[in-house]
mmCIF file of C-alpha atoms in Angstrom:
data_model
loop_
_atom_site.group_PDB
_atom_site.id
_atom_site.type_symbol
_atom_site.label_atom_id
_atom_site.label_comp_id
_atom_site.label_asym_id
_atom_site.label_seq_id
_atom_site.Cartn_x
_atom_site.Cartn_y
_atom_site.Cartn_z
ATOM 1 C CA UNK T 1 33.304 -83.450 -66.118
ATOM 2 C CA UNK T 2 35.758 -86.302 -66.008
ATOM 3 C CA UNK T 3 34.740 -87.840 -69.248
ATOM 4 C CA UNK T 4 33.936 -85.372 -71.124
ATOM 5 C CA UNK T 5 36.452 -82.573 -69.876
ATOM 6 C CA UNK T 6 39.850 -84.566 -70.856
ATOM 7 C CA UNK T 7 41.213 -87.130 -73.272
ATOM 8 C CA UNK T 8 42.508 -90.017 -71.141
ATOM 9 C CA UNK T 9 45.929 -91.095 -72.411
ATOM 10 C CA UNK T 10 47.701 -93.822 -69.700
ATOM 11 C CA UNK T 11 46.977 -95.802 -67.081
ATOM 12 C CA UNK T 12 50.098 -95.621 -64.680
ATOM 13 C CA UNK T 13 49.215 -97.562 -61.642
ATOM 14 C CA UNK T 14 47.252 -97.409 -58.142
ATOM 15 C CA UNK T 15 48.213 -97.653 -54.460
ATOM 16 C CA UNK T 16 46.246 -99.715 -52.460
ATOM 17 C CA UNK T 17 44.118 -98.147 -49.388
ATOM 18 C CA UNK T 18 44.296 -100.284 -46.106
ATOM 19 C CA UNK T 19 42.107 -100.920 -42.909
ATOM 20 C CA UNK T 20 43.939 -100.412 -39.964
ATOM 21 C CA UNK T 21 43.429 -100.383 -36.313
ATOM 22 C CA UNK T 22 44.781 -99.761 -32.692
ATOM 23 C CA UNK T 23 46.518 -102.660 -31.489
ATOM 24 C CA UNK T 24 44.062 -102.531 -28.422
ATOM 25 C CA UNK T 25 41.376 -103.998 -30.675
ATOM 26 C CA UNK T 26 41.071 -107.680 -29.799
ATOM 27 C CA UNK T 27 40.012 -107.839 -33.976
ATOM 28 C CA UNK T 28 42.797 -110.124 -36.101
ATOM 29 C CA UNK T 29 40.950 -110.015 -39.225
ATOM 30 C CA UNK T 30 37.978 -108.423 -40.752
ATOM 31 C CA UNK T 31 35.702 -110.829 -39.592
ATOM 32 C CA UNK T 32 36.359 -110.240 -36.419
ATOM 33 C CA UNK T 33 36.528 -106.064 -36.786
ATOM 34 C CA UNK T 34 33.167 -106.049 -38.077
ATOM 35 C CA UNK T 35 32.002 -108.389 -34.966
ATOM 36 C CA UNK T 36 33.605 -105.658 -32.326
ATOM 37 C CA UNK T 37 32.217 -102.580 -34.571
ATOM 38 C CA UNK T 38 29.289 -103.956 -34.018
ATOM 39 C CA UNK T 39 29.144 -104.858 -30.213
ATOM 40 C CA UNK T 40 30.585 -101.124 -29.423
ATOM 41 C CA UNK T 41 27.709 -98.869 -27.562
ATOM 42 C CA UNK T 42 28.447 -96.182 -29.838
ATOM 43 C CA UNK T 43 29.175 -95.476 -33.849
ATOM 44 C CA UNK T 44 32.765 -96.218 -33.862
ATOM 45 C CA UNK T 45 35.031 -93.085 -35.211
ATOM 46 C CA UNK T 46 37.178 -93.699 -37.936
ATOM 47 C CA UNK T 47 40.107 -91.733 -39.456
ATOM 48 C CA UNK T 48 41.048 -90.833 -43.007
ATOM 49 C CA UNK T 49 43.585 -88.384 -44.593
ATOM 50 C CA UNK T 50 40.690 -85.963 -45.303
ATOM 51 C CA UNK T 51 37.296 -85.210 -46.496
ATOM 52 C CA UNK T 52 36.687 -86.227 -49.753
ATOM 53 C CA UNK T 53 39.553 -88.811 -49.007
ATOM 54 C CA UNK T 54 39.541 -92.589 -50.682
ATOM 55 C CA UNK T 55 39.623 -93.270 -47.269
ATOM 56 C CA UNK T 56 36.549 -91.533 -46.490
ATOM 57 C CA UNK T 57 34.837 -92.611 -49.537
ATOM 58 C CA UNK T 58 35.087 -96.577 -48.408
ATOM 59 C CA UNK T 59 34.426 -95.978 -45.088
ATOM 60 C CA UNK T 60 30.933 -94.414 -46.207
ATOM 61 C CA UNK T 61 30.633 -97.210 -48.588
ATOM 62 C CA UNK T 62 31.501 -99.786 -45.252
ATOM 63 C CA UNK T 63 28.699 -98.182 -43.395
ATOM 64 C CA UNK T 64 26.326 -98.150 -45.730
ATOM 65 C CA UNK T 65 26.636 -101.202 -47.408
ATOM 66 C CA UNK T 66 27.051 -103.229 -44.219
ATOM 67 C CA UNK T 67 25.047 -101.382 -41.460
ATOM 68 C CA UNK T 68 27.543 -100.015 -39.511
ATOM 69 C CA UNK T 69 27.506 -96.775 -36.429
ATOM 70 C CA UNK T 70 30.513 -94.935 -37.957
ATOM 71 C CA UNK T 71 31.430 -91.823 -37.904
ATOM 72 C CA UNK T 72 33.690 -89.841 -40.236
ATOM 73 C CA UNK T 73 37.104 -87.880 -38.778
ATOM 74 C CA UNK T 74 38.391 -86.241 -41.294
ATOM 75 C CA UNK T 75 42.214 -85.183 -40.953
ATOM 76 C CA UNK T 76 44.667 -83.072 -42.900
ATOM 77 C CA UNK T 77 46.547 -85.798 -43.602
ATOM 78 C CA UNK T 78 48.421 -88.843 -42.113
ATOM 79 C CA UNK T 79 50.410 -87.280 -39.626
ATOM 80 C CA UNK T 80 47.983 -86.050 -37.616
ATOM 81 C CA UNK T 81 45.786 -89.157 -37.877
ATOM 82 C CA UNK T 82 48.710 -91.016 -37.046
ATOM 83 C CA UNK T 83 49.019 -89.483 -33.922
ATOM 84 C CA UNK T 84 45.701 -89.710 -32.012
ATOM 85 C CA UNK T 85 45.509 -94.011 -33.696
ATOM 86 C CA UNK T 86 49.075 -94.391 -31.733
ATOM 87 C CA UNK T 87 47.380 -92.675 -28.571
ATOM 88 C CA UNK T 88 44.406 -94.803 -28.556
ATOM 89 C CA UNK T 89 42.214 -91.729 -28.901
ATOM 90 C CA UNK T 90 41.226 -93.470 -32.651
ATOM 91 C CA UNK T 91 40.710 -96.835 -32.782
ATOM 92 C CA UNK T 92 40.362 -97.229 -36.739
ATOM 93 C CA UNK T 93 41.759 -95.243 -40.017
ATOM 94 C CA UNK T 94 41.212 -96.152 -43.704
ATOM 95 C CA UNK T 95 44.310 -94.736 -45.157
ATOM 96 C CA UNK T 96 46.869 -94.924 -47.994
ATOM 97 C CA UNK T 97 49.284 -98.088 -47.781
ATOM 98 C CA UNK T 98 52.614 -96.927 -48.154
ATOM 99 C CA UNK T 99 53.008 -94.209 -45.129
ATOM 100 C CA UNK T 100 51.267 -97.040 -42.981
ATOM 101 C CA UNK T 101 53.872 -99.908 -43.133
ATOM 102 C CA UNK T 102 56.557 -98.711 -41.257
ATOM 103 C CA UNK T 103 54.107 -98.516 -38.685
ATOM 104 C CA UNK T 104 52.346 -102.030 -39.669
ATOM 105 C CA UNK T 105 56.195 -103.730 -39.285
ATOM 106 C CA UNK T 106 56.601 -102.129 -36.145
ATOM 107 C CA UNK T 107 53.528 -103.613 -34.456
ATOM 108 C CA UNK T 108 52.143 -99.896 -33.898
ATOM 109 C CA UNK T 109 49.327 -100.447 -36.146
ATOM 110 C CA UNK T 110 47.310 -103.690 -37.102
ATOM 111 C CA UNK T 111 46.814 -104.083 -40.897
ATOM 112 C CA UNK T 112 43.396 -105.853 -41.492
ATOM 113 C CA UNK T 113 42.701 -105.644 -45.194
ATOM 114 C CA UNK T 114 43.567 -103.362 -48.172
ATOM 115 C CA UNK T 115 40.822 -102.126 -51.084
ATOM 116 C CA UNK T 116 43.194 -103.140 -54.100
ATOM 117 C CA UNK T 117 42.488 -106.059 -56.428
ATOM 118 C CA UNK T 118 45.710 -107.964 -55.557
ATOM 119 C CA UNK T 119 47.541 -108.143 -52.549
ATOM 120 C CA UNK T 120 49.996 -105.345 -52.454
ATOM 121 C CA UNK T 121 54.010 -106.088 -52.560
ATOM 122 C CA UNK T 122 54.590 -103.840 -49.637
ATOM 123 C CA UNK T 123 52.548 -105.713 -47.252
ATOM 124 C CA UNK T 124 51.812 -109.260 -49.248
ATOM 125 C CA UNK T 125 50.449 -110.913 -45.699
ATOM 126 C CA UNK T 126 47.661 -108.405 -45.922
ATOM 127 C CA UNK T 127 44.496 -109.977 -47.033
ATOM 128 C CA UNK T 128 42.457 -107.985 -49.756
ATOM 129 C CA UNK T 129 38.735 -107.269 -49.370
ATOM 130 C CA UNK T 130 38.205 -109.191 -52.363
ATOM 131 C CA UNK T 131 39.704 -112.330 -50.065
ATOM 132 C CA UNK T 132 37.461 -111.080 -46.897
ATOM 133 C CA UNK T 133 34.220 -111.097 -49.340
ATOM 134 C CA UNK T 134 34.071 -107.635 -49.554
ATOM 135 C CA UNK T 135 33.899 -106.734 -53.142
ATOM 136 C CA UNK T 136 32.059 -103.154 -52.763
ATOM 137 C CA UNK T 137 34.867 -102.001 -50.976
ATOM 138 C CA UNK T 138 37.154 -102.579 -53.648
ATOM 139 C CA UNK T 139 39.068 -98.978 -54.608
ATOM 140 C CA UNK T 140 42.226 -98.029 -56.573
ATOM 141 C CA UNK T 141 43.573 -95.331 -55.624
ATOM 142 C CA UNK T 142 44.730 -94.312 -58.985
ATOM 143 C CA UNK T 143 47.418 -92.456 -61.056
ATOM 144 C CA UNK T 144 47.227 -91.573 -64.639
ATOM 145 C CA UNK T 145 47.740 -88.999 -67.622
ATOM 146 C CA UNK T 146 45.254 -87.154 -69.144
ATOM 147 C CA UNK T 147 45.112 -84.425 -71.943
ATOM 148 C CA UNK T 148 42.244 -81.751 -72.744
ATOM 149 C CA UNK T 149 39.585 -82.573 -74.506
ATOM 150 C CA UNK T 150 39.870 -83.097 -78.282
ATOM 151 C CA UNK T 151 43.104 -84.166 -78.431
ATOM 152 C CA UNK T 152 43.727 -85.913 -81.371
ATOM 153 C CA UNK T 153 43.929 -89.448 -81.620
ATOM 154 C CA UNK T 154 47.680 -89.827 -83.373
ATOM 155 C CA UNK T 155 48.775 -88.063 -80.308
ATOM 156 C CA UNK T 156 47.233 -89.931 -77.851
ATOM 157 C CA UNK T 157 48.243 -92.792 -78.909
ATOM 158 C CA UNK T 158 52.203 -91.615 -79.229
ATOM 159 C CA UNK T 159 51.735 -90.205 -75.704
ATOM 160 C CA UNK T 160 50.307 -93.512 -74.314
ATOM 161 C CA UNK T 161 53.340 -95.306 -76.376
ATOM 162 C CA UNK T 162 56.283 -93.053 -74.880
ATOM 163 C CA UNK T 163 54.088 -93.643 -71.306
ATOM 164 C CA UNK T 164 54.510 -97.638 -71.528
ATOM 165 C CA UNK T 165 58.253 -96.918 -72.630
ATOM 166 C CA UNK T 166 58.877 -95.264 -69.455
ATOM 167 C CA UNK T 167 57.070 -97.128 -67.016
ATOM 168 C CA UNK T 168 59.148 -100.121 -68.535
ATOM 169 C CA UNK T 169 62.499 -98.829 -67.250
ATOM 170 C CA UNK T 170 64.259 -100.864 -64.550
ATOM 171 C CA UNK T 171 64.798 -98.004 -62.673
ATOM 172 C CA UNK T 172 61.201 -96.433 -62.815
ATOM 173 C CA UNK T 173 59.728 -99.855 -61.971
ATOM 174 C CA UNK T 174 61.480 -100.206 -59.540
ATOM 175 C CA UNK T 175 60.887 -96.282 -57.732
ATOM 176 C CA UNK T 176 57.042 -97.694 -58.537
ATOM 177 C CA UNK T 177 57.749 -100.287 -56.398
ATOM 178 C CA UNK T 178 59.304 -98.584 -53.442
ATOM 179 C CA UNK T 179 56.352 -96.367 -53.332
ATOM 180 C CA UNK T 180 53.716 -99.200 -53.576
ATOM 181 C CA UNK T 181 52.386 -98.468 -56.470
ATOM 182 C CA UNK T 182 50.586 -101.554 -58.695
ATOM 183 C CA UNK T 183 50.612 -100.553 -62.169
ATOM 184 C CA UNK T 184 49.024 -102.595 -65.601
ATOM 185 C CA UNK T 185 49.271 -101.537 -68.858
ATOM 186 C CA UNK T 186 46.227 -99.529 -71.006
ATOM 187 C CA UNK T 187 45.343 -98.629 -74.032
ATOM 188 C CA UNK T 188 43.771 -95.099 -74.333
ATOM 189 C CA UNK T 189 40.081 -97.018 -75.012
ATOM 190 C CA UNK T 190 40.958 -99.226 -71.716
ATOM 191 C CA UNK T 191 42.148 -96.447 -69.553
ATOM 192 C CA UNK T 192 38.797 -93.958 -70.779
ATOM 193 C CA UNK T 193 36.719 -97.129 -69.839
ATOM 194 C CA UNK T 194 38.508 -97.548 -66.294
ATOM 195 C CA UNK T 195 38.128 -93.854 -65.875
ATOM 196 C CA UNK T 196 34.392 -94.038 -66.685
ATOM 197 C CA UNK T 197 33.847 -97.178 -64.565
ATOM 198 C CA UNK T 198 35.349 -95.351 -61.592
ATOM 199 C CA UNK T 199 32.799 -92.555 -62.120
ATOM 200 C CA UNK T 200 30.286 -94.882 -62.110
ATOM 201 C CA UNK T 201 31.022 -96.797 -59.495
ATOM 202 C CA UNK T 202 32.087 -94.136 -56.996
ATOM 203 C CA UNK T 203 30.228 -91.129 -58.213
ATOM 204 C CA UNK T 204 26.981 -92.109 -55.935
ATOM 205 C CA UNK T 205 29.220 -92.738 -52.637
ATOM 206 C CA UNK T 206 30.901 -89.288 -53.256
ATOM 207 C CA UNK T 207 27.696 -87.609 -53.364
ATOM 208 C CA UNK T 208 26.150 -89.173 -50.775
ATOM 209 C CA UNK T 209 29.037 -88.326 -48.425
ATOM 210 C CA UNK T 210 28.656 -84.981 -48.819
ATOM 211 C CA UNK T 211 32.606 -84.586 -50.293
#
């Protein structure tokens, strides 16, 4: 159980999830994606890094939440997904930002939205679904620390205070940065809460995915 199985100590950051697509889709913006998912003959396949995947998890949210012929295609990874979107074979992915924007620079891919509360520094001309009206597809893909359960409080609370020490280091900001990672900081009651929201939240699309 993720609540009751650990003692959550410190939030360290998420990296944002984007929308991408073949540049052979006429679609410039989400608007327009959902118009052409919509007018295809068939559910329209789209890619993630795996079952169980973030990727996977929004894309079942998409569907359900706004009516959509999708079908999952789960990959073992973003290397191989990466391979069949370049060759046309898959016309849309939902996949982690940072491996994608190399490929989003180069004009291989076309970014249309990422599931993170802010725009992300690593592609900051890349709307949010917040800014497309898309709230229910909003996900953090997030990092954190976590203890066993029962850890005492005077601990936590040192570990969470060494935590904030670290993550305020020039140089670890920075490595946060080059790896797209958004962080904010926590307290141990904020980061339980944000842990427990996520269950929440998410916990019915997981199941209903069959993850």
């Amino acid at each position: 159980d993720p609540m009751k199985g650990f003692a959550h100590v410190s939030y360290i950051g998420s990296v944002a999830n984007v929308f991408v697509l073949h540049p052979s889709v006429p679609a410039k913006n989400f608007a327009e994606m959902l118009a052409w998912m919509k007018a295809q003959p068939n559910p329209v396949n789209y890619g993630s890094g795996g079952i169980g995947s973030i990727g996977h998890i929004v894309g079942e949210t998409m569907k359900k939440e706004l009516g959509l012929k999708m079908e999952h295609v789960g990959y073992r990874g973003s290397s191989p997904m990466h391979l069949d979107l370049f060759s046309g074979t898959l016309k849309l992915a939902i996949d982690t930002l940072t491996q994608n924007v190399p490929l989003i620079k180069d004009g291989k891919l076309r970014a249309i939205a990422v599931t993170s509360p802010t725009r992300a520094a690593l592609a900051p001309d890349v709307p949010t679904v917040l800014e497309v009206g898309q709230k229910k597809l909003l996900a953090e893909n997030f990092l954190g620390i976590s203890g066993p359960a029962g850890l005492p409080a005077d601990v936590v609370k040192k570990l969470n205070a060494v935590v904030a020490q670290v993550l305020a280091d020039a140089g670890m900001i920075k490595r946060l940065d080059d790896l797209g990672v958004t962080g904010r900081k926590m307290s141990p009651a904020e980061f339980t809460k944000f842990v427990q929201d996520q269950v929440t939240d998410w916990g019915p699309a997981v199941k209903a995915s069959g993850a």
